[in-house]
Amino acid sequence: MKPMSPKKVRDLVDGVLLLDKPVGFSSNDALIKAKRILNAKKAGHTGTLDPFATGLLPLCFGEATKFSQDLLEADKTYETTVHLGVTTDTGDTEGAVIDTRPVAVTLEQIEAVLAQFRGPIAQVPPMHSALKRDGKPLYEYARAGITLEREARHVVIHELKLVSYEAPFLKLVVTCSKGTYIRVLGQDIGAALGTGAHLQALRRTQVGALTTAGMLTLETLGAHAAPLSLLAPVDALLSSFPAVQLTPELAKRFLNGQRLALGKEQIALPAEQGRVRVYLDAKLLGTAQLGEYQILAPERLIAFTQ
């Protein structure tokens, strides 16, 4: 019997990769590729991008995975091109054309329709999505020719800006809450204009406080002599929260999960209660909730070996 080759030992890698996801890759494909390049033991992404979409896909490694939920909950910004007059069964370029209509709309009509989609709206999730029904993703039903009833979901469109209109293409910038399907938004805009539509292009440019600044391609990552040096630190995910610096003794108690009464400790604290990131010097210890009476309650802790 041929002996089994030893299992490859993965490295403990901590940090965040701001990946510019290429067309044709699923989010999971991109994660697997980056994880292989970095030889990382533990990794996760922060919300899927469709294969035809490009742009910002933050990938979390090691201790950073403890904070990935924050980005799943965060607002996101996209640049998209909506192709009016052509409807596909997936709402994007990967689907089959199911309807074509003439396009004769004015800028005034477009602006009036866009106004209808700003603020809180209801969206029906697409059949071609990863949402599950009875343990199976909806896209599997769609591929089998089965259409299921889906309940509308409430989302918020914070910004919907018309960048340009050169018939039949609308270029838009969208900032939206979690759970928003830009494909569905494009289809609904087309339906409201009476033309039908699908997305020709989609690019994500912001997730929470993270932007395209510092974004890297898989090619750049793979070609770099020291790819680990390209990772952002774990606290890149937490930059929107105030920072609290602890003394060594308080840090030890914090990492043991103890609630800390900081009122008499001469620790500089933010004026507002809420979530904070906690440090010992430049070392991130984790996150906590700062509550009444200046009580610091540990939330998610970083493995701290110093």
PDB file of C-alpha atoms in Angstrom:
ATOM      1  CA  MET A   1       0.000   0.000   0.000  1.00  0.00           C
ATOM      2  CA  LYS A   2       1.283   3.418  -0.969  1.00  0.00           C
ATOM      3  CA  PRO A   3       2.122   5.422   2.179  1.00  0.00           C
ATOM      4  CA  MET A   4      -0.010   8.490   2.787  1.00  0.00           C
ATOM      5  CA  SER A   5       1.774  11.784   2.330  1.00  0.00           C
ATOM      6  CA  PRO A   6       1.981  13.818   5.533  1.00  0.00           C
ATOM      7  CA  LYS A   7      -0.678  16.460   5.958  1.00  0.00           C
ATOM      8  CA  LYS A   8       0.629  19.922   5.224  1.00  0.00           C
ATOM      9  CA  VAL A   9       1.120  22.001   8.354  1.00  0.00           C
ATOM     10  CA  ARG A  10      -0.637  25.354   8.130  1.00  0.00           C
ATOM     11  CA  ASP A  11       0.686  28.499   9.805  1.00  0.00           C
ATOM     12  CA  LEU A  12      -1.020  30.585  12.472  1.00  0.00           C
ATOM     13  CA  VAL A  13      -1.641  33.782  10.520  1.00  0.00           C
ATOM     14  CA  ASP A  14      -3.450  36.788  12.015  1.00  0.00           C
ATOM     15  CA  GLY A  15      -4.590  39.760   9.964  1.00  0.00           C
ATOM     16  CA  VAL A  16      -6.895  41.111   7.295  1.00  0.00           C
ATOM     17  CA  LEU A  17      -6.490  40.987   3.521  1.00  0.00           C
ATOM     18  CA  LEU A  18      -8.356  43.646   1.564  1.00  0.00           C
ATOM     19  CA  LEU A  19      -8.795  41.608  -1.586  1.00  0.00           C
ATOM     20  CA  ASP A  20      -9.840  42.979  -4.958  1.00  0.00           C
ATOM     21  CA  LYS A  21     -11.926  39.978  -5.982  1.00  0.00           C
ATOM     22  CA  PRO A  22     -11.683  39.215  -9.698  1.00  0.00           C
ATOM     23  CA  VAL A  23     -14.543  38.381 -12.055  1.00  0.00           C
ATOM     24  CA  GLY A  24     -15.343  34.681 -12.209  1.00  0.00           C
ATOM     25  CA  PHE A  25     -14.313  33.799  -8.655  1.00  0.00           C
ATOM     26  CA  SER A  26     -16.840  33.005  -5.967  1.00  0.00           C
ATOM     27  CA  SER A  27     -16.013  34.517  -2.589  1.00  0.00           C
ATOM     28  CA  ASN A  28     -15.124  31.055  -1.317  1.00  0.00           C
ATOM     29  CA  ASP A  29     -12.854  30.399  -4.323  1.00  0.00           C
ATOM     30  CA  ALA A  30     -11.009  33.635  -3.587  1.00  0.00           C
ATOM     31  CA  LEU A  31     -10.698  32.747   0.099  1.00  0.00           C
ATOM     32  CA  ILE A  32      -9.266  29.297  -0.664  1.00  0.00           C
ATOM     33  CA  LYS A  33      -6.742  30.778  -3.093  1.00  0.00           C
ATOM     34  CA  ALA A  34      -5.578  33.448  -0.619  1.00  0.00           C
ATOM     35  CA  LYS A  35      -5.458  30.935   2.227  1.00  0.00           C
ATOM     36  CA  ARG A  36      -3.232  28.678   0.117  1.00  0.00           C
ATOM     37  CA  ILE A  37      -0.870  31.530  -0.812  1.00  0.00           C
ATOM     38  CA  LEU A  38      -0.503  32.521   2.849  1.00  0.00           C
ATOM     39  CA  ASN A  39      -0.455  28.904   4.088  1.00  0.00           C
ATOM     40  CA  ALA A  40      -2.938  30.044   6.726  1.00  0.00           C
ATOM     41  CA  LYS A  41      -4.586  27.662   9.153  1.00  0.00           C
ATOM     42  CA  LYS A  42      -7.802  29.591   9.808  1.00  0.00           C
ATOM     43  CA  ALA A  43      -9.619  32.025   7.538  1.00  0.00           C
ATOM     44  CA  GLY A  44     -13.038  33.375   6.640  1.00  0.00           C
ATOM     45  CA  HIS A  45     -14.628  36.010   4.434  1.00  0.00           C
ATOM     46  CA  THR A  46     -16.980  38.778   5.466  1.00  0.00           C
ATOM     47  CA  GLY A  47     -19.963  38.408   3.173  1.00  0.00           C
ATOM     48  CA  THR A  48     -20.206  37.073  -0.342  1.00  0.00           C
ATOM     49  CA  LEU A  49     -19.716  38.812  -3.647  1.00  0.00           C
ATOM     50  CA  ASP A  50     -21.325  37.202  -6.696  1.00  0.00           C
ATOM     51  CA  PRO A  51     -18.875  35.581  -9.134  1.00  0.00           C
ATOM     52  CA  PHE A  52     -19.531  38.252 -11.789  1.00  0.00           C
ATOM     53  CA  ALA A  53     -18.850  41.047  -9.262  1.00  0.00           C
ATOM     54  CA  THR A  54     -15.462  42.548  -8.415  1.00  0.00           C
ATOM     55  CA  GLY A  55     -14.017  44.707  -5.691  1.00  0.00           C
ATOM     56  CA  LEU A  56     -13.531  44.800  -1.965  1.00  0.00           C
ATOM     57  CA  LEU A  57     -13.727  41.412  -0.235  1.00  0.00           C
ATOM     58  CA  PRO A  58     -12.150  41.606   3.229  1.00  0.00           C
ATOM     59  CA  LEU A  59     -10.661  38.229   4.187  1.00  0.00           C
ATOM     60  CA  CYS A  60      -9.979  37.524   7.862  1.00  0.00           C
ATOM     61  CA  PHE A  61      -7.201  35.247   9.094  1.00  0.00           C
ATOM     62  CA  GLY A  62      -6.659  33.742  12.532  1.00  0.00           C
ATOM     63  CA  GLU A  63      -7.706  36.058  15.349  1.00  0.00           C
ATOM     64  CA  ALA A  64      -9.346  38.452  12.878  1.00  0.00           C
ATOM     65  CA  THR A  65     -12.094  35.885  12.243  1.00  0.00           C
ATOM     66  CA  LYS A  66     -13.458  36.692  15.722  1.00  0.00           C
ATOM     67  CA  PHE A  67     -14.527  40.096  14.396  1.00  0.00           C
ATOM     68  CA  SER A  68     -15.782  39.177  10.914  1.00  0.00           C
ATOM     69  CA  GLN A  69     -19.423  39.373  12.047  1.00  0.00           C
ATOM     70  CA  ASP A  70     -19.057  43.134  12.345  1.00  0.00           C
ATOM     71  CA  LEU A  71     -18.460  43.424   8.613  1.00  0.00           C
ATOM     72  CA  LEU A  72     -21.347  41.091   7.813  1.00  0.00           C
ATOM     73  CA  GLU A  73     -23.572  43.577   9.651  1.00  0.00           C
ATOM     74  CA  ALA A  74     -21.956  46.685   8.121  1.00  0.00           C
ATOM     75  CA  ASP A  75     -23.256  49.003   5.404  1.00  0.00           C
ATOM     76  CA  LYS A  76     -21.697  48.527   1.976  1.00  0.00           C
ATOM     77  CA  THR A  77     -21.085  50.696  -1.088  1.00  0.00           C
ATOM     78  CA  TYR A  78     -21.170  49.562  -4.712  1.00  0.00           C
ATOM     79  CA  GLU A  79     -20.604  50.989  -8.171  1.00  0.00           C
ATOM     80  CA  THR A  80     -22.878  49.333 -10.698  1.00  0.00           C
ATOM     81  CA  THR A  81     -23.887  49.558 -14.347  1.00  0.00           C
ATOM     82  CA  VAL A  82     -27.547  48.741 -15.031  1.00  0.00           C
ATOM     83  CA  HIS A  83     -28.365  47.621 -18.575  1.00  0.00           C
ATOM     84  CA  LEU A  84     -31.894  48.801 -19.325  1.00  0.00           C
ATOM     85  CA  GLY A  85     -34.092  46.992 -21.844  1.00  0.00           C
ATOM     86  CA  VAL A  86     -32.696  43.492 -21.283  1.00  0.00           C
ATOM     87  CA  THR A  87     -33.895  41.220 -18.467  1.00  0.00           C
ATOM     88  CA  THR A  88     -32.079  38.015 -17.537  1.00  0.00           C
ATOM     89  CA  ASP A  89     -33.221  35.170 -15.289  1.00  0.00           C
ATOM     90  CA  THR A  90     -30.405  35.849 -12.798  1.00  0.00           C
ATOM     91  CA  GLY A  91     -30.499  39.644 -12.853  1.00  0.00           C
ATOM     92  CA  ASP A  92     -26.894  39.818 -14.102  1.00  0.00           C
ATOM     93  CA  THR A  93     -24.737  38.921 -17.106  1.00  0.00           C
ATOM     94  CA  GLU A  94     -24.512  35.237 -16.135  1.00  0.00           C
ATOM     95  CA  GLY A  95     -28.176  34.518 -16.823  1.00  0.00           C
ATOM     96  CA  ALA A  96     -30.229  33.797 -19.913  1.00  0.00           C
ATOM     97  CA  VAL A  97     -32.118  36.672 -21.564  1.00  0.00           C
ATOM     98  CA  ILE A  98     -35.833  36.320 -20.863  1.00  0.00           C
ATOM     99  CA  ASP A  99     -37.149  39.665 -22.140  1.00  0.00           C
ATOM    100  CA  THR A 100     -36.067  42.629 -24.260  1.00  0.00           C
ATOM    101  CA  ARG A 101     -37.813  45.994 -24.546  1.00  0.00           C
ATOM    102  CA  PRO A 102     -37.086  49.336 -26.203  1.00  0.00           C
ATOM    103  CA  VAL A 103     -35.455  51.996 -24.040  1.00  0.00           C
ATOM    104  CA  ALA A 104     -36.794  55.520 -24.366  1.00  0.00           C
ATOM    105  CA  VAL A 105     -36.559  57.124 -20.955  1.00  0.00           C
ATOM    106  CA  THR A 106     -35.429  60.594 -19.941  1.00  0.00           C
ATOM    107  CA  LEU A 107     -33.123  61.705 -17.162  1.00  0.00           C
ATOM    108  CA  GLU A 108     -36.139  63.202 -15.395  1.00  0.00           C
ATOM    109  CA  GLN A 109     -37.926  59.840 -15.471  1.00  0.00           C
ATOM    110  CA  ILE A 110     -34.828  58.087 -14.191  1.00  0.00           C
ATOM    111  CA  GLU A 111     -34.349  60.519 -11.305  1.00  0.00           C
ATOM    112  CA  ALA A 112     -38.014  60.201 -10.361  1.00  0.00           C
ATOM    113  CA  VAL A 113     -37.742  56.399 -10.241  1.00  0.00           C
ATOM    114  CA  LEU A 114     -34.469  56.434  -8.306  1.00  0.00           C
ATOM    115  CA  ALA A 115     -36.128  58.597  -5.653  1.00  0.00           C
ATOM    116  CA  GLN A 116     -38.610  55.773  -5.031  1.00  0.00           C
ATOM    117  CA  PHE A 117     -35.797  53.447  -3.980  1.00  0.00           C
ATOM    118  CA  ARG A 118     -34.008  55.702  -1.486  1.00  0.00           C
ATOM    119  CA  GLY A 119     -34.544  54.990   2.187  1.00  0.00           C
ATOM    120  CA  PRO A 120     -36.259  51.889   3.626  1.00  0.00           C
ATOM    121  CA  ILE A 121     -37.522  49.518   0.916  1.00  0.00           C
ATOM    122  CA  ALA A 122     -38.711  45.919   0.646  1.00  0.00           C
ATOM    123  CA  GLN A 123     -36.866  43.427  -1.574  1.00  0.00           C
ATOM    124  CA  VAL A 124     -37.804  39.908  -2.584  1.00  0.00           C
ATOM    125  CA  PRO A 125     -34.577  37.826  -2.524  1.00  0.00           C
ATOM    126  CA  PRO A 126     -33.684  36.355  -5.922  1.00  0.00           C
ATOM    127  CA  MET A 127     -33.994  32.647  -6.671  1.00  0.00           C
ATOM    128  CA  HIS A 128     -30.381  32.726  -7.822  1.00  0.00           C
ATOM    129  CA  SER A 129     -28.998  33.309  -4.319  1.00  0.00           C
ATOM    130  CA  ALA A 130     -27.338  31.367  -1.513  1.00  0.00           C
ATOM    131  CA  LEU A 131     -30.292  31.750   0.850  1.00  0.00           C
ATOM    132  CA  LYS A 132     -31.383  28.321   2.007  1.00  0.00           C
ATOM    133  CA  ARG A 133     -34.778  26.610   2.053  1.00  0.00           C
ATOM    134  CA  ASP A 134     -34.984  23.221   3.753  1.00  0.00           C
ATOM    135  CA  GLY A 135     -31.192  23.112   3.912  1.00  0.00           C
ATOM    136  CA  LYS A 136     -30.693  23.699   0.186  1.00  0.00           C
ATOM    137  CA  PRO A 137     -29.641  27.005  -1.424  1.00  0.00           C
ATOM    138  CA  LEU A 138     -32.240  28.701  -3.581  1.00  0.00           C
ATOM    139  CA  TYR A 139     -29.957  28.638  -6.622  1.00  0.00           C
ATOM    140  CA  GLU A 140     -30.167  24.839  -6.660  1.00  0.00           C
ATOM    141  CA  TYR A 141     -33.957  25.029  -6.949  1.00  0.00           C
ATOM    142  CA  ALA A 142     -33.576  27.674  -9.666  1.00  0.00           C
ATOM    143  CA  ARG A 143     -31.214  25.463 -11.666  1.00  0.00           C
ATOM    144  CA  ALA A 144     -33.819  22.703 -11.474  1.00  0.00           C
ATOM    145  CA  GLY A 145     -36.442  25.086 -12.868  1.00  0.00           C
ATOM    146  CA  ILE A 146     -38.262  25.432  -9.549  1.00  0.00           C
ATOM    147  CA  THR A 147     -39.427  28.830  -8.309  1.00  0.00           C
ATOM    148  CA  LEU A 148     -40.339  29.144  -4.625  1.00  0.00           C
ATOM    149  CA  GLU A 149     -42.277  31.829  -2.812  1.00  0.00           C
ATOM    150  CA  ARG A 150     -39.936  34.196  -0.941  1.00  0.00           C
ATOM    151  CA  GLU A 151     -40.858  36.715   1.704  1.00  0.00           C
ATOM    152  CA  ALA A 152     -39.828  40.321   1.109  1.00  0.00           C
ATOM    153  CA  ARG A 153     -36.990  41.579   3.312  1.00  0.00           C
ATOM    154  CA  HIS A 154     -36.653  45.128   4.599  1.00  0.00           C
ATOM    155  CA  VAL A 155     -33.403  46.895   3.708  1.00  0.00           C
ATOM    156  CA  VAL A 156     -32.253  50.513   3.594  1.00  0.00           C
ATOM    157  CA  ILE A 157     -30.767  52.328   0.612  1.00  0.00           C
ATOM    158  CA  HIS A 158     -28.760  55.123   2.224  1.00  0.00           C
ATOM    159  CA  GLU A 159     -27.530  56.565  -1.071  1.00  0.00           C
ATOM    160  CA  LEU A 160     -28.575  55.959  -4.669  1.00  0.00           C
ATOM    161  CA  LYS A 161     -26.732  58.339  -6.955  1.00  0.00           C
ATOM    162  CA  LEU A 162     -26.895  58.546 -10.736  1.00  0.00           C
ATOM    163  CA  VAL A 163     -23.338  58.892 -12.049  1.00  0.00           C
ATOM    164  CA  SER A 164     -24.182  58.867 -15.763  1.00  0.00           C
ATOM    165  CA  TYR A 165     -26.791  57.753 -18.281  1.00  0.00           C
ATOM    166  CA  GLU A 166     -25.824  56.771 -21.800  1.00  0.00           C
ATOM    167  CA  ALA A 167     -28.756  54.734 -23.082  1.00  0.00           C
ATOM    168  CA  PRO A 168     -29.236  51.925 -22.372  1.00  0.00           C
ATOM    169  CA  PHE A 169     -26.712  52.047 -19.484  1.00  0.00           C
ATOM    170  CA  LEU A 170     -27.220  53.602 -16.058  1.00  0.00           C
ATOM    171  CA  LYS A 171     -24.151  53.998 -13.880  1.00  0.00           C
ATOM    172  CA  LEU A 172     -25.042  54.207 -10.193  1.00  0.00           C
ATOM    173  CA  VAL A 173     -23.402  54.400  -6.781  1.00  0.00           C
ATOM    174  CA  VAL A 174     -25.325  52.589  -4.041  1.00  0.00           C
ATOM    175  CA  THR A 175     -24.716  52.614  -0.284  1.00  0.00           C
ATOM    176  CA  CYS A 176     -26.998  50.160   1.478  1.00  0.00           C
ATOM    177  CA  SER A 177     -27.648  48.111   4.591  1.00  0.00           C
ATOM    178  CA  LYS A 178     -26.735  44.468   4.998  1.00  0.00           C
ATOM    179  CA  GLY A 179     -28.839  41.982   3.074  1.00  0.00           C
ATOM    180  CA  THR A 180     -29.405  44.254   0.058  1.00  0.00           C
ATOM    181  CA  TYR A 181     -29.277  42.583  -3.345  1.00  0.00           C
ATOM    182  CA  ILE A 182     -28.001  45.061  -5.930  1.00  0.00           C
ATOM    183  CA  ARG A 183     -29.161  42.681  -8.684  1.00  0.00           C
ATOM    184  CA  VAL A 184     -32.708  42.938  -7.377  1.00  0.00           C
ATOM    185  CA  LEU A 185     -32.387  46.720  -7.054  1.00  0.00           C
ATOM    186  CA  GLY A 186     -31.334  46.921 -10.707  1.00  0.00           C
ATOM    187  CA  GLN A 187     -34.229  44.703 -11.794  1.00  0.00           C
ATOM    188  CA  ASP A 188     -36.725  46.713  -9.736  1.00  0.00           C
ATOM    189  CA  ILE A 189     -35.458  50.006 -11.197  1.00  0.00           C
ATOM    190  CA  GLY A 190     -35.866  48.554 -14.690  1.00  0.00           C
ATOM    191  CA  ALA A 191     -39.372  47.353 -13.883  1.00  0.00           C
ATOM    192  CA  ALA A 192     -40.335  50.792 -12.527  1.00  0.00           C
ATOM    193  CA  LEU A 193     -39.037  52.412 -15.730  1.00  0.00           C
ATOM    194  CA  GLY A 194     -41.006  49.915 -17.822  1.00  0.00           C
ATOM    195  CA  THR A 195     -37.892  48.686 -19.627  1.00  0.00           C
ATOM    196  CA  GLY A 196     -36.683  45.761 -17.555  1.00  0.00           C
ATOM    197  CA  ALA A 197     -32.992  45.566 -16.678  1.00  0.00           C
ATOM    198  CA  HIS A 198     -30.060  43.503 -15.482  1.00  0.00           C
ATOM    199  CA  LEU A 199     -26.669  44.360 -14.012  1.00  0.00           C
ATOM    200  CA  GLN A 200     -23.874  44.598 -16.542  1.00  0.00           C
ATOM    201  CA  ALA A 201     -21.210  45.255 -13.899  1.00  0.00           C
ATOM    202  CA  LEU A 202     -20.940  45.403 -10.115  1.00  0.00           C
ATOM    203  CA  ARG A 203     -17.994  46.528  -8.008  1.00  0.00           C
ATOM    204  CA  ARG A 204     -17.911  46.851  -4.211  1.00  0.00           C
ATOM    205  CA  THR A 205     -15.902  49.814  -2.975  1.00  0.00           C
ATOM    206  CA  GLN A 206     -16.586  49.952   0.768  1.00  0.00           C
ATOM    207  CA  VAL A 207     -17.498  47.622   3.643  1.00  0.00           C
ATOM    208  CA  GLY A 208     -18.103  49.461   6.903  1.00  0.00           C
ATOM    209  CA  ALA A 209     -15.066  51.687   7.441  1.00  0.00           C
ATOM    210  CA  LEU A 210     -12.912  49.673   5.001  1.00  0.00           C
ATOM    211  CA  THR A 211     -12.366  51.138   1.528  1.00  0.00           C
ATOM    212  CA  THR A 212     -10.436  50.266  -1.616  1.00  0.00           C
ATOM    213  CA  ALA A 213      -7.324  51.944  -0.181  1.00  0.00           C
ATOM    214  CA  GLY A 214      -4.741  49.203   0.270  1.00  0.00           C
ATOM    215  CA  MET A 215      -6.755  46.675  -1.742  1.00  0.00           C
ATOM    216  CA  LEU A 216      -4.689  43.904  -3.399  1.00  0.00           C
ATOM    217  CA  THR A 217      -5.203  41.372  -6.166  1.00  0.00           C
ATOM    218  CA  LEU A 218      -4.517  37.659  -5.846  1.00  0.00           C
ATOM    219  CA  GLU A 219      -1.757  38.081  -8.431  1.00  0.00           C
ATOM    220  CA  THR A 220       0.007  40.719  -6.319  1.00  0.00           C
ATOM    221  CA  LEU A 221      -0.331  38.566  -3.223  1.00  0.00           C
ATOM    222  CA  GLY A 222       1.010  35.465  -4.951  1.00  0.00           C
ATOM    223  CA  ALA A 223       3.963  37.257  -6.550  1.00  0.00           C
ATOM    224  CA  HIS A 224       5.155  39.004  -3.367  1.00  0.00           C
ATOM    225  CA  ALA A 225       8.240  37.609  -1.661  1.00  0.00           C
ATOM    226  CA  ALA A 226       6.703  38.161   1.786  1.00  0.00           C
ATOM    227  CA  PRO A 227       2.906  38.054   1.316  1.00  0.00           C
ATOM    228  CA  LEU A 228       2.225  38.076   5.061  1.00  0.00           C
ATOM    229  CA  SER A 229       3.633  41.595   5.206  1.00  0.00           C
ATOM    230  CA  LEU A 230       0.748  42.747   2.993  1.00  0.00           C
ATOM    231  CA  LEU A 231      -1.900  41.927   5.589  1.00  0.00           C
ATOM    232  CA  ALA A 232      -3.552  44.712   7.562  1.00  0.00           C
ATOM    233  CA  PRO A 233      -3.596  44.228  11.350  1.00  0.00           C
ATOM    234  CA  VAL A 234      -6.585  42.679  13.081  1.00  0.00           C
ATOM    235  CA  ASP A 235      -7.739  46.043  14.428  1.00  0.00           C
ATOM    236  CA  ALA A 236      -8.261  47.327  10.881  1.00  0.00           C
ATOM    237  CA  LEU A 237     -11.708  45.797  11.357  1.00  0.00           C
ATOM    238  CA  LEU A 238     -12.369  47.880  14.469  1.00  0.00           C
ATOM    239  CA  SER A 239     -11.257  51.380  13.510  1.00  0.00           C
ATOM    240  CA  SER A 240     -14.735  52.866  13.973  1.00  0.00           C
ATOM    241  CA  PHE A 241     -14.747  52.037  17.716  1.00  0.00           C
ATOM    242  CA  PRO A 242     -13.036  54.208  20.374  1.00  0.00           C
ATOM    243  CA  ALA A 243      -9.802  52.842  21.862  1.00  0.00           C
ATOM    244  CA  VAL A 244      -9.133  52.205  25.555  1.00  0.00           C
ATOM    245  CA  GLN A 245      -5.590  51.708  26.885  1.00  0.00           C
ATOM    246  CA  LEU A 246      -5.129  49.492  29.954  1.00  0.00           C
ATOM    247  CA  THR A 247      -2.242  49.080  32.347  1.00  0.00           C
ATOM    248  CA  PRO A 248      -0.447  45.680  32.434  1.00  0.00           C
ATOM    249  CA  GLU A 249      -2.289  44.643  35.609  1.00  0.00           C
ATOM    250  CA  LEU A 250      -5.693  45.630  34.227  1.00  0.00           C
ATOM    251  CA  ALA A 251      -4.857  43.948  30.905  1.00  0.00           C
ATOM    252  CA  LYS A 252      -4.148  40.672  32.710  1.00  0.00           C
ATOM    253  CA  ARG A 253      -7.501  40.811  34.482  1.00  0.00           C
ATOM    254  CA  PHE A 254      -9.272  41.789  31.256  1.00  0.00           C
ATOM    255  CA  LEU A 255      -7.812  38.777  29.404  1.00  0.00           C
ATOM    256  CA  ASN A 256      -9.049  36.555  32.233  1.00  0.00           C
ATOM    257  CA  GLY A 257     -12.562  37.731  31.385  1.00  0.00           C
ATOM    258  CA  GLN A 258     -13.004  39.994  34.406  1.00  0.00           C
ATOM    259  CA  ARG A 259     -15.260  43.040  34.319  1.00  0.00           C
ATOM    260  CA  LEU A 260     -13.233  46.105  35.237  1.00  0.00           C
ATOM    261  CA  ALA A 261     -14.436  49.086  37.256  1.00  0.00           C
ATOM    262  CA  LEU A 262     -12.390  51.873  35.707  1.00  0.00           C
ATOM    263  CA  GLY A 263     -13.862  54.862  37.524  1.00  0.00           C
ATOM    264  CA  LYS A 264     -10.889  55.209  39.895  1.00  0.00           C
ATOM    265  CA  GLU A 265      -8.173  53.779  37.650  1.00  0.00           C
ATOM    266  CA  GLN A 266      -7.157  57.004  35.875  1.00  0.00           C
ATOM    267  CA  ILE A 267      -7.804  55.385  32.482  1.00  0.00           C
ATOM    268  CA  ALA A 268      -8.775  57.703  29.632  1.00  0.00           C
ATOM    269  CA  LEU A 269     -12.265  56.694  28.516  1.00  0.00           C
ATOM    270  CA  PRO A 270     -14.590  57.836  25.717  1.00  0.00           C
ATOM    271  CA  ALA A 271     -17.496  60.026  26.768  1.00  0.00           C
ATOM    272  CA  GLU A 272     -20.114  57.694  25.317  1.00  0.00           C
ATOM    273  CA  GLN A 273     -21.030  54.204  26.461  1.00  0.00           C
ATOM    274  CA  GLY A 274     -20.861  51.365  23.960  1.00  0.00           C
ATOM    275  CA  ARG A 275     -18.391  49.144  22.183  1.00  0.00           C
ATOM    276  CA  VAL A 276     -14.658  49.864  22.420  1.00  0.00           C
ATOM    277  CA  ARG A 277     -11.402  48.261  21.310  1.00  0.00           C
ATOM    278  CA  VAL A 278      -9.001  47.535  24.144  1.00  0.00           C
ATOM    279  CA  TYR A 279      -5.192  47.720  24.077  1.00  0.00           C
ATOM    280  CA  LEU A 280      -2.068  47.185  26.107  1.00  0.00           C
ATOM    281  CA  ASP A 281       0.299  49.655  24.460  1.00  0.00           C
ATOM    282  CA  ALA A 282       0.032  48.808  20.736  1.00  0.00           C
ATOM    283  CA  LYS A 283      -1.251  45.261  21.318  1.00  0.00           C
ATOM    284  CA  LEU A 284      -4.943  44.682  20.669  1.00  0.00           C
ATOM    285  CA  LEU A 285      -6.517  42.693  23.514  1.00  0.00           C
ATOM    286  CA  GLY A 286     -10.028  42.506  22.130  1.00  0.00           C
ATOM    287  CA  THR A 287     -13.325  44.343  22.272  1.00  0.00           C
ATOM    288  CA  ALA A 288     -15.521  45.252  25.234  1.00  0.00           C
ATOM    289  CA  GLN A 289     -18.668  47.070  26.205  1.00  0.00           C
ATOM    290  CA  LEU A 290     -18.187  50.230  28.233  1.00  0.00           C
ATOM    291  CA  GLY A 291     -21.257  50.565  30.417  1.00  0.00           C
ATOM    292  CA  GLU A 292     -22.673  52.526  33.295  1.00  0.00           C
ATOM    293  CA  TYR A 293     -20.347  53.573  36.094  1.00  0.00           C
ATOM    294  CA  GLN A 294     -17.381  53.105  33.725  1.00  0.00           C
ATOM    295  CA  ILE A 295     -17.606  49.309  33.881  1.00  0.00           C
ATOM    296  CA  LEU A 296     -15.630  47.606  31.100  1.00  0.00           C
ATOM    297  CA  ALA A 297     -17.085  44.210  30.202  1.00  0.00           C
ATOM    298  CA  PRO A 298     -14.923  41.934  27.984  1.00  0.00           C
ATOM    299  CA  GLU A 299     -16.578  40.863  24.750  1.00  0.00           C
ATOM    300  CA  ARG A 300     -14.262  39.149  22.256  1.00  0.00           C
ATOM    301  CA  LEU A 301     -10.691  38.506  23.328  1.00  0.00           C
ATOM    302  CA  ILE A 302      -7.505  38.098  21.310  1.00  0.00           C
ATOM    303  CA  ALA A 303      -5.169  35.249  22.246  1.00  0.00           C
ATOM    304  CA  PHE A 304      -2.490  37.189  24.091  1.00  0.00           C
ATOM    305  CA  THR A 305       0.812  35.445  24.781  1.00  0.00           C
ATOM    306  CA  GLN A 306       3.103  38.320  25.708  1.00  0.00           C
TER     307      GLN A 306
END
